[in-house]
CSV table of C-alpha atoms in Angstrom, one decimal:
chain,number,residue,atom,x,y,z
P,24,MET,CA,-28.0,-41.1,-13.3
P,25,LYS,CA,-25.6,-42.4,-16.0
P,26,ILE,CA,-26.6,-39.5,-18.2
P,27,PHE,CA,-25.9,-37.0,-15.3
P,28,TYR,CA,-22.4,-38.4,-14.7
P,29,THR,CA,-21.7,-38.3,-18.5
P,30,PHE,CA,-22.8,-34.7,-18.6
P,31,ILE,CA,-20.5,-33.8,-15.6
P,32,ALA,CA,-17.6,-35.6,-17.3
P,33,PHE,CA,-18.2,-33.7,-20.5
P,34,LEU,CA,-18.2,-30.4,-18.6
P,35,MET,CA,-14.9,-31.3,-16.8
P,36,LEU,CA,-13.3,-32.3,-20.1
P,37,SER,CA,-14.5,-29.1,-21.8
P,38,THR,CA,-13.0,-27.1,-19.0
P,39,ILE,CA,-9.7,-28.9,-19.3
P,40,LEU,CA,-9.6,-28.5,-23.1
P,41,PHE,CA,-10.5,-24.8,-22.8
P,42,ALA,CA,-7.7,-24.2,-20.2
P,43,GLN,CA,-5.2,-25.9,-22.5
P,44,THR,CA,-5.9,-23.6,-25.4
P,45,PRO,CA,-3.0,-21.2,-26.1
P,46,ILE,CA,-3.8,-17.6,-26.2
P,47,THR,CA,-3.2,-15.1,-29.1
P,48,ILE,CA,-1.7,-11.7,-28.5
P,49,THR,CA,-2.9,-8.8,-30.8
P,50,THR,CA,-2.5,-5.1,-30.9
P,51,ALA,CA,-5.4,-4.7,-28.6
P,52,ASP,CA,-3.3,-6.3,-25.8
P,53,MET,CA,-0.7,-3.5,-26.0
P,54,PRO,CA,-0.7,-0.2,-24.1
P,55,SER,CA,-2.7,2.9,-24.9
P,56,THR,CA,-1.8,6.5,-24.4
P,57,ASN,CA,-1.6,7.6,-20.7
P,58,ASP,CA,-1.6,4.0,-19.4
P,59,THR,CA,0.5,3.6,-16.3
P,60,ILE,CA,2.0,0.3,-15.3
P,61,ARG,CA,3.5,-0.5,-11.9
P,62,TYR,CA,6.4,-2.9,-11.8
P,63,SER,CA,8.3,-4.6,-9.0
P,64,LEU,CA,12.0,-5.1,-9.5
P,65,THR,CA,14.4,-7.6,-8.0
P,66,ASN,CA,17.8,-9.1,-8.6
P,67,ASN,CA,17.0,-12.6,-7.1
P,68,ILE,CA,15.4,-15.1,-9.4
P,69,GLN,CA,14.8,-17.5,-6.5
P,70,GLY,CA,16.4,-20.4,-8.3
P,71,GLN,CA,14.1,-20.3,-11.3
P,72,ASP,CA,15.4,-21.0,-14.8
P,73,PRO,CA,14.0,-18.6,-17.4
P,74,THR,CA,15.0,-20.9,-20.3
P,75,LEU,CA,12.5,-23.6,-19.2
P,76,THR,CA,9.5,-23.6,-21.5
P,77,GLY,CA,7.1,-25.6,-23.6
P,78,ALA,CA,3.4,-26.2,-24.5
P,79,ASN,CA,0.9,-26.0,-21.6
P,80,TYR,CA,3.8,-25.2,-19.2
P,81,VAL,CA,3.4,-23.9,-15.7
P,82,TRP,CA,5.9,-21.3,-14.5
P,83,ASP,CA,6.0,-20.6,-10.8
P,84,TYR,CA,7.6,-17.3,-9.9
P,85,THR,CA,5.5,-16.6,-6.8
P,86,ALA,CA,8.6,-16.5,-4.6
P,87,LEU,CA,9.9,-13.3,-6.2
P,88,THR,CA,10.5,-10.6,-3.7
P,89,PRO,CA,10.8,-6.9,-4.8
P,90,ASN,CA,13.7,-4.7,-4.0
P,91,SER,CA,12.0,-1.6,-5.4
P,92,GLN,CA,9.1,-0.5,-7.6
P,93,ARG,CA,8.7,1.6,-10.7
P,94,ILE,CA,5.8,3.2,-12.6
P,95,ASP,CA,6.0,3.5,-16.3
P,96,THR,CA,3.8,6.0,-18.1
P,97,PHE,CA,2.9,5.9,-21.8
P,98,PHE,CA,3.0,9.6,-22.7
P,99,SER,CA,1.2,11.1,-25.6
P,100,VAL,CA,3.6,12.1,-28.3
P,101,THR,CA,2.5,15.7,-28.2
P,102,SER,CA,3.4,15.9,-24.4
P,103,THR,CA,7.1,15.3,-25.2
P,104,PRO,CA,9.5,18.2,-26.1
P,105,VAL,CA,8.7,19.6,-29.6
P,106,ALA,CA,12.3,18.9,-30.8
P,107,TYR,CA,11.7,15.2,-30.0
P,108,GLN,CA,8.6,15.1,-32.2
P,109,PHE,CA,10.4,16.0,-35.5
P,110,TYR,CA,10.2,12.5,-36.9
P,111,PHE,CA,7.6,10.9,-34.7
P,112,ASN,CA,4.7,13.3,-35.0
P,113,ASN,CA,4.8,13.8,-38.8
P,114,ASN,CA,2.4,11.5,-40.7
P,115,ILE,CA,3.1,13.3,-44.0
P,116,MET,CA,6.9,13.3,-44.2
P,117,TYR,CA,7.7,10.3,-42.0
P,118,PRO,CA,4.6,8.1,-41.9
P,119,THR,CA,6.6,4.9,-41.0
P,120,HIS,CA,7.9,6.6,-37.9
P,121,LYS,CA,4.6,8.2,-36.7
P,122,ALA,CA,4.4,7.0,-33.1
P,123,ASN,CA,1.4,6.3,-30.9
P,124,TYR,CA,3.1,7.2,-27.6
P,125,ALA,CA,6.4,7.6,-25.9
P,126,LEU,CA,8.0,5.8,-23.0
P,127,ARG,CA,10.9,6.9,-20.8
P,128,GLY,CA,14.2,5.2,-21.8
P,129,GLN,CA,17.7,4.7,-20.4
P,130,ASP,CA,20.1,7.6,-20.5
P,131,PHE,CA,23.7,7.0,-21.7
P,132,VAL,CA,27.0,8.7,-21.1
P,133,MET,CA,30.1,7.9,-23.2
P,134,PRO,CA,32.8,6.6,-20.8
P,135,PRO,CA,35.2,9.4,-19.8
P,136,ALA,CA,38.2,7.5,-21.1
P,137,LEU,CA,37.0,8.0,-24.7
P,138,PRO,CA,37.9,11.3,-26.4
P,139,ILE,CA,34.3,12.5,-27.0
P,140,PRO,CA,32.1,14.4,-24.6
P,141,LEU,CA,28.9,12.6,-25.6
P,142,SER,CA,25.9,12.2,-23.3
P,143,ILE,CA,22.4,11.0,-24.3
P,144,THR,CA,20.0,12.1,-21.6
P,145,ASN,CA,16.3,12.7,-21.0
P,146,VAL,CA,15.5,9.8,-23.4
P,147,PHE,CA,12.0,9.0,-24.6
P,148,ASN,CA,11.5,5.9,-26.8
P,149,PHE,CA,8.7,6.4,-29.4
P,150,ILE,CA,6.5,3.4,-30.0
P,151,LYS,CA,4.2,2.6,-33.0
P,152,ASN,CA,1.5,0.1,-32.3
P,153,SER,CA,-0.4,-0.9,-35.4
P,154,SER,CA,-2.6,-3.9,-36.3
P,155,SER,CA,0.4,-5.7,-37.8
P,156,LYS,CA,3.3,-5.0,-35.4
P,157,TYR,CA,4.6,-3.3,-32.3
P,158,GLU,CA,7.8,-1.4,-33.0
P,159,ASN,CA,10.3,1.0,-31.5
P,160,VAL,CA,10.6,3.7,-34.2
P,161,GLY,CA,13.3,5.8,-32.5
P,162,PHE,CA,14.0,8.1,-29.6
P,163,GLY,CA,14.1,11.7,-28.6
P,164,SER,CA,16.9,12.9,-26.3
P,165,LYS,CA,19.3,15.6,-25.3
P,166,ILE,CA,22.6,14.9,-27.0
P,167,SER,CA,25.3,16.6,-25.0
P,168,GLY,CA,22.5,19.0,-23.8
P,169,ILE,CA,21.0,19.7,-27.3
P,170,PRO,CA,17.4,18.3,-27.9
P,171,SER,CA,17.2,16.0,-30.8
P,172,SER,CA,15.2,13.1,-32.4
P,173,THR,CA,16.8,10.0,-33.8
P,174,ARG,CA,15.1,7.4,-36.0
P,175,ASN,CA,15.6,3.7,-36.0
P,176,ILE,CA,16.2,2.8,-39.7
P,177,PRO,CA,14.8,0.2,-40.1
P,178,THR,CA,12.7,0.2,-37.0
P,179,ASP,CA,13.0,-2.3,-34.2
P,180,VAL,CA,10.0,-4.7,-34.4
P,181,GLU,CA,9.4,-6.2,-31.0
P,182,TYR,CA,6.2,-8.2,-31.9
P,183,VAL,CA,4.4,-9.2,-35.1
P,184,PHE,CA,0.6,-9.6,-34.8
P,185,PRO,CA,-1.2,-11.8,-34.3
P,186,LEU,CA,1.3,-13.4,-32.0
P,187,ASN,CA,0.9,-17.1,-31.6
P,188,TYR,CA,2.8,-20.1,-30.2
P,189,THR,CA,5.7,-21.2,-32.5
P,190,ASP,CA,5.7,-17.9,-34.4
P,191,SER,CA,9.1,-16.4,-35.1
P,192,ASN,CA,10.3,-13.1,-36.5
P,193,PHE,CA,13.6,-11.4,-37.4
P,194,SER,CA,14.2,-7.7,-37.1
P,195,SER,CA,17.3,-5.6,-37.9
P,196,SER,CA,17.4,-2.0,-36.7
P,197,GLU,CA,20.0,0.8,-36.6
P,198,TYR,CA,20.4,4.4,-35.5
P,199,LEU,CA,23.2,6.9,-36.0
P,200,ILE,CA,23.9,10.2,-34.1
P,201,SER,CA,26.1,12.7,-35.8
P,202,ILE,CA,28.0,15.4,-33.9
P,203,PRO,CA,29.3,17.8,-36.7
P,204,THR,CA,33.1,18.1,-36.9
P,205,LEU,CA,33.5,15.8,-33.9
P,206,ALA,CA,32.1,12.3,-34.2
P,207,ALA,CA,29.3,9.9,-35.0
P,208,TYR,CA,27.9,7.3,-32.7
P,209,GLY,CA,25.5,4.6,-33.6
P,210,GLN,CA,24.2,1.1,-32.8
P,211,SER,CA,22.9,-1.7,-34.9
P,212,MET,CA,20.8,-4.5,-33.5
P,213,ASP,CA,19.5,-7.9,-34.8
P,214,ARG,CA,16.5,-9.2,-32.9
P,215,THR,CA,15.5,-12.8,-33.4
P,216,THR,CA,12.1,-13.5,-31.7
P,217,THR,CA,10.4,-16.8,-31.1
P,218,VAL,CA,7.2,-17.6,-29.2
P,219,GLU,CA,8.6,-20.6,-27.5
P,220,GLY,CA,6.0,-21.5,-24.9
P,221,TRP,CA,2.4,-21.1,-23.6
P,222,GLY,CA,0.6,-22.0,-20.4
P,223,GLN,CA,0.2,-20.6,-16.9
P,224,LEU,CA,2.4,-18.0,-15.2
P,225,ASN,CA,2.2,-17.5,-11.4
P,226,THR,CA,3.7,-14.4,-9.9
P,227,PRO,CA,3.1,-12.5,-6.6
P,228,PHE,CA,0.6,-10.4,-8.6
P,229,GLY,CA,-1.6,-13.4,-9.7
P,230,SER,CA,-2.0,-16.2,-12.2
P,231,PHE,CA,-2.2,-15.6,-15.9
P,232,ASN,CA,-2.7,-17.5,-19.1
P,233,VAL,CA,0.4,-16.5,-21.2
P,234,VAL,CA,2.6,-17.0,-24.2
P,235,LYS,CA,6.3,-16.8,-23.6
P,236,VAL,CA,8.4,-14.8,-26.0
P,237,LYS,CA,12.1,-15.1,-26.3
P,238,SER,CA,14.2,-12.4,-28.1
P,239,VAL,CA,17.9,-12.8,-28.8
P,240,LEU,CA,19.5,-9.4,-29.2
P,241,MET,CA,22.9,-9.0,-31.0
P,242,LYS,CA,24.1,-5.4,-30.6
P,243,VAL,CA,27.1,-3.6,-32.0
P,244,ASP,CA,28.1,-0.1,-31.1
P,245,THR,CA,30.0,2.1,-33.6
P,246,LEU,CA,32.0,5.2,-32.9
P,247,PHE,CA,33.7,7.3,-35.6
P,248,LEU,CA,36.0,10.2,-34.6
P,249,ASP,CA,36.2,12.9,-37.2
P,250,THR,CA,39.3,14.4,-35.6
P,251,LEU,CA,41.2,11.1,-36.0
P,252,GLY,CA,39.6,10.0,-39.3
P,253,PHE,CA,38.7,6.4,-38.2
P,254,GLY,CA,36.3,4.5,-36.1
P,255,PHE,CA,35.7,1.6,-33.8
P,256,THR,CA,33.1,-1.1,-33.4
P,257,PHE,CA,32.2,-2.6,-30.0
P,258,PRO,CA,30.2,-5.8,-30.1
P,259,ARG,CA,28.1,-6.2,-26.9
P,260,PRO,CA,27.5,-9.4,-25.1
P,261,VAL,CA,24.5,-11.4,-26.3
P,262,GLU,CA,21.3,-10.2,-24.5
P,263,ILE,CA,18.2,-12.4,-24.3
P,264,GLU,CA,14.8,-11.1,-23.3
P,265,TYR,CA,12.2,-13.6,-21.9
P,266,LYS,CA,8.8,-12.0,-21.8
P,267,TRP,CA,5.5,-13.6,-20.6
P,268,LEU,CA,2.5,-11.9,-22.3
P,269,ALA,CA,-1.2,-12.1,-21.3
P,270,ASN,CA,-4.4,-10.8,-22.8
P,271,ASN,CA,-5.5,-7.3,-21.7
P,272,MET,CA,-2.3,-6.7,-19.6
P,273,ASN,CA,-0.7,-4.1,-21.9
P,274,THR,CA,2.9,-5.0,-21.2
P,275,PRO,CA,4.7,-8.3,-20.3
P,276,VAL,CA,3.4,-9.7,-16.9
P,277,LEU,CA,7.0,-10.8,-16.3
P,278,THR,CA,10.3,-9.9,-18.0
P,279,VAL,CA,13.7,-11.6,-17.3
P,280,ILE,CA,16.7,-10.4,-19.2
P,281,THR,CA,20.1,-12.1,-19.3
P,282,THR,CA,23.4,-10.7,-20.6
P,283,ALA,CA,26.1,-13.1,-21.5
P,284,GLY,CA,24.1,-15.8,-19.7
P,285,VAL,CA,23.7,-13.8,-16.5
P,286,VAL,CA,20.4,-12.6,-15.2
P,287,THR,CA,20.6,-8.8,-15.2
P,288,THR,CA,16.9,-7.7,-15.1
P,289,ILE,CA,13.8,-9.1,-13.4
P,290,GLN,CA,10.6,-7.1,-13.4
P,291,TYR,CA,6.9,-8.0,-13.1
P,292,GLN,CA,3.6,-6.2,-13.0
P,293,ASP,CA,2.5,-5.7,-9.4
P,294,SER,CA,0.4,-3.8,-6.9
P,295,ALA,CA,1.8,-1.1,-4.6
P,296,ARG,CA,4.0,-2.6,-1.9
P,297,VAL,CA,6.3,-1.3,0.8
P,298,VAL,CA,9.6,-2.7,-0.1
P,299,GLY,CA,12.0,-1.0,2.3
P,300,ILE,CA,13.4,2.4,3.1
P,301,GLU,CA,14.8,2.9,-0.4
P,302,GLU,CA,11.3,2.7,-1.9
P,303,LEU,CA,10.3,5.7,0.2
P,304,GLN,CA,13.1,7.9,-1.1
P,305,ALA,CA,12.4,10.2,-4.1
P,306,MET,CA,15.8,9.4,-5.5
P,307,ASN,CA,18.6,6.9,-4.9
P,308,GLY,CA,21.6,5.4,-6.6
P,309,LEU,CA,23.3,8.8,-6.8
P,310,ALA,CA,26.7,8.6,-8.6
P,311,VAL,CA,29.1,11.3,-9.8
P,312,PHE,CA,31.8,11.0,-12.4
P,313,PRO,CA,34.5,11.8,-13.2
P,314,ASN,CA,35.5,12.6,-9.6
P,315,PRO,CA,38.0,14.4,-9.2
P,316,THR,CA,37.1,16.7,-12.1
P,317,LYS,CA,38.6,19.7,-13.8
P,318,ASP,CA,35.5,21.1,-15.6
P,319,VAL,CA,32.4,19.0,-15.6
P,320,VAL,CA,30.7,16.1,-13.8
P,321,PHE,CA,27.9,13.8,-14.9
P,322,VAL,CA,25.4,12.8,-12.2
P,323,THR,CA,23.3,9.6,-12.5
P,324,PHE,CA,20.5,8.7,-10.2
P,325,ASN,CA,17.2,6.8,-10.0
P,326,SER,CA,14.0,8.8,-9.4
P,327,LYS,CA,10.8,7.5,-8.0
P,328,VAL,CA,8.9,10.6,-9.1
P,329,SER,CA,8.8,13.4,-11.7
P,330,GLY,CA,9.3,16.9,-10.7
P,331,LYS,CA,11.6,19.9,-10.3
P,332,LEU,CA,15.1,19.0,-9.2
P,333,ASN,CA,17.1,21.7,-7.5
P,334,TYR,CA,20.8,21.3,-7.1
P,335,VAL,CA,23.5,23.5,-5.5
P,336,ILE,CA,27.2,23.3,-5.1
P,337,LYS,CA,28.6,24.3,-1.7
P,338,ASP,CA,32.1,24.8,-0.7
P,339,ILE,CA,33.6,23.2,2.4
P,340,THR,CA,32.4,26.1,4.6
P,341,GLY,CA,28.8,25.7,3.4
P,342,ASN,CA,28.6,28.7,1.1
P,343,VAL,CA,26.6,28.3,-2.1
P,344,VAL,CA,28.9,28.6,-5.1
P,345,SER,CA,26.3,27.8,-7.8
P,346,ASN,CA,22.6,27.1,-7.9
P,347,GLU,CA,20.8,25.3,-10.8
P,348,SER,CA,17.5,23.4,-11.5
P,349,SER,CA,16.4,20.7,-13.9
P,350,LEU,CA,13.6,18.2,-14.3
P,351,ALA,CA,13.6,14.6,-12.9
P,352,TYR,CA,11.7,11.8,-14.5
P,353,PRO,CA,10.7,8.4,-13.1
P,354,GLY,CA,13.6,5.9,-13.8
P,355,LYS,CA,17.2,6.5,-14.5
P,356,ASN,CA,18.3,10.2,-14.9
P,357,ILE,CA,21.6,11.7,-16.1
P,358,ILE,CA,22.5,15.4,-15.8
P,359,LYS,CA,25.6,17.4,-16.7
P,360,VAL,CA,27.0,19.9,-14.1
P,361,SER,CA,29.6,22.4,-15.3
P,362,MET,CA,32.3,23.8,-13.0
P,363,ASP,CA,34.5,26.6,-14.5
P,364,LYS,CA,37.9,27.6,-13.1
P,365,GLN,CA,36.8,31.3,-12.8
P,366,THR,CA,34.2,30.3,-10.2
P,367,PHE,CA,35.7,27.2,-8.6
P,368,LYS,CA,39.1,26.9,-6.9
P,369,PRO,CA,40.8,23.6,-6.4
P,370,GLY,CA,39.4,21.8,-3.3
P,371,VAL,CA,36.4,19.9,-1.9
P,372,TYR,CA,32.8,20.8,-2.7
P,373,PHE,CA,29.4,19.3,-2.0
P,374,LEU,CA,26.8,18.8,-4.7
P,375,GLU,CA,23.4,18.9,-3.0
P,376,PHE,CA,20.1,17.8,-4.6
P,377,GLU,CA,16.6,18.5,-3.5
P,378,LEU,CA,13.7,16.5,-5.0
P,379,ASN,CA,10.2,16.1,-3.5
P,380,ASN,CA,11.4,17.9,-0.3
P,381,GLN,CA,14.2,15.3,0.2
P,382,ILE,CA,17.9,16.2,0.1
P,383,THR,CA,20.8,14.1,-1.1
P,384,SER,CA,24.4,15.1,-1.4
P,385,LYS,CA,27.7,14.0,-2.9
P,386,LYS,CA,31.3,15.2,-2.4
P,387,ILE,CA,33.2,16.5,-5.4
P,388,VAL,CA,36.9,17.2,-5.7
P,389,PHE,CA,37.8,20.0,-8.1
P,390,SER,CA,41.4,19.8,-9.3
P,391,GLU,CA,43.8,21.9,-11.3
């Protein structure tokens, strides 16, 4: 009997020791081409403190409640526009920037107050996943409507493999966009990454053995105006990414981002959930600026689906003044709508969008 209890005790001790062993993250734990990941998003961290961490720690985020959901797709490089592939699909001329796949990124419009009509839309970030590191090598986009590809030089290294508890890494990256005879815009970023914890993470999606990665991002925007002959630098508030990574989950199970110490992003892998009327809408968050306008407006919105986007401008009597179409992608979208004085007279108009058989509209004031 004593031998039996000793054996049981040994099994229990072995189980405990096994559960307390920190995991290692490698390139095999990253996404593959055509993977799709569903995320739930919320703005309520439910009183949790993302800075708390340690060895064999238990993080309890089961109280998170989604406001919306998003699906990310890791597109093959060859499925992106050809102009986007100039640097990222050329293993002979640009081997350090040859990407494995592309992921939809955030669009950007220069604030109307600045004297430069710059918009960076339809963004795809290109990712290189090798046995030694996971890095953002650059992005493809439409720069003021013109398709282009932009390299990160050096690249932004998010993870160095194998990734283990207490590991640290520093990465400095930079990109520059030149608009001939007009301006140049760029951003430099220093990323300081530390694997600061390991243990168990509990979310509404389940429980996971994880390592916790903290990345401190120091970003500086640069704008040089050719017409004025000088430039500006705009240091951004400090941004910190907290990511919980698990084996075979492809992307972080949970991500919390703070900007200047304030939580700005909370997303976690999840199953499909009904999270309210907004989730059933093909597009939401529609905004138009500048408004009033004299010639052009930029329209931003969040799309739940990809597909053909039809948009018309109607006058106050309901007559169609212009009719255009574009493509919408899951995530944040920005499009540019031109309004010329030959076609539009000063007054009130309605910009009407149709996506996935759903219609949304916004009022526009066209001025002298």
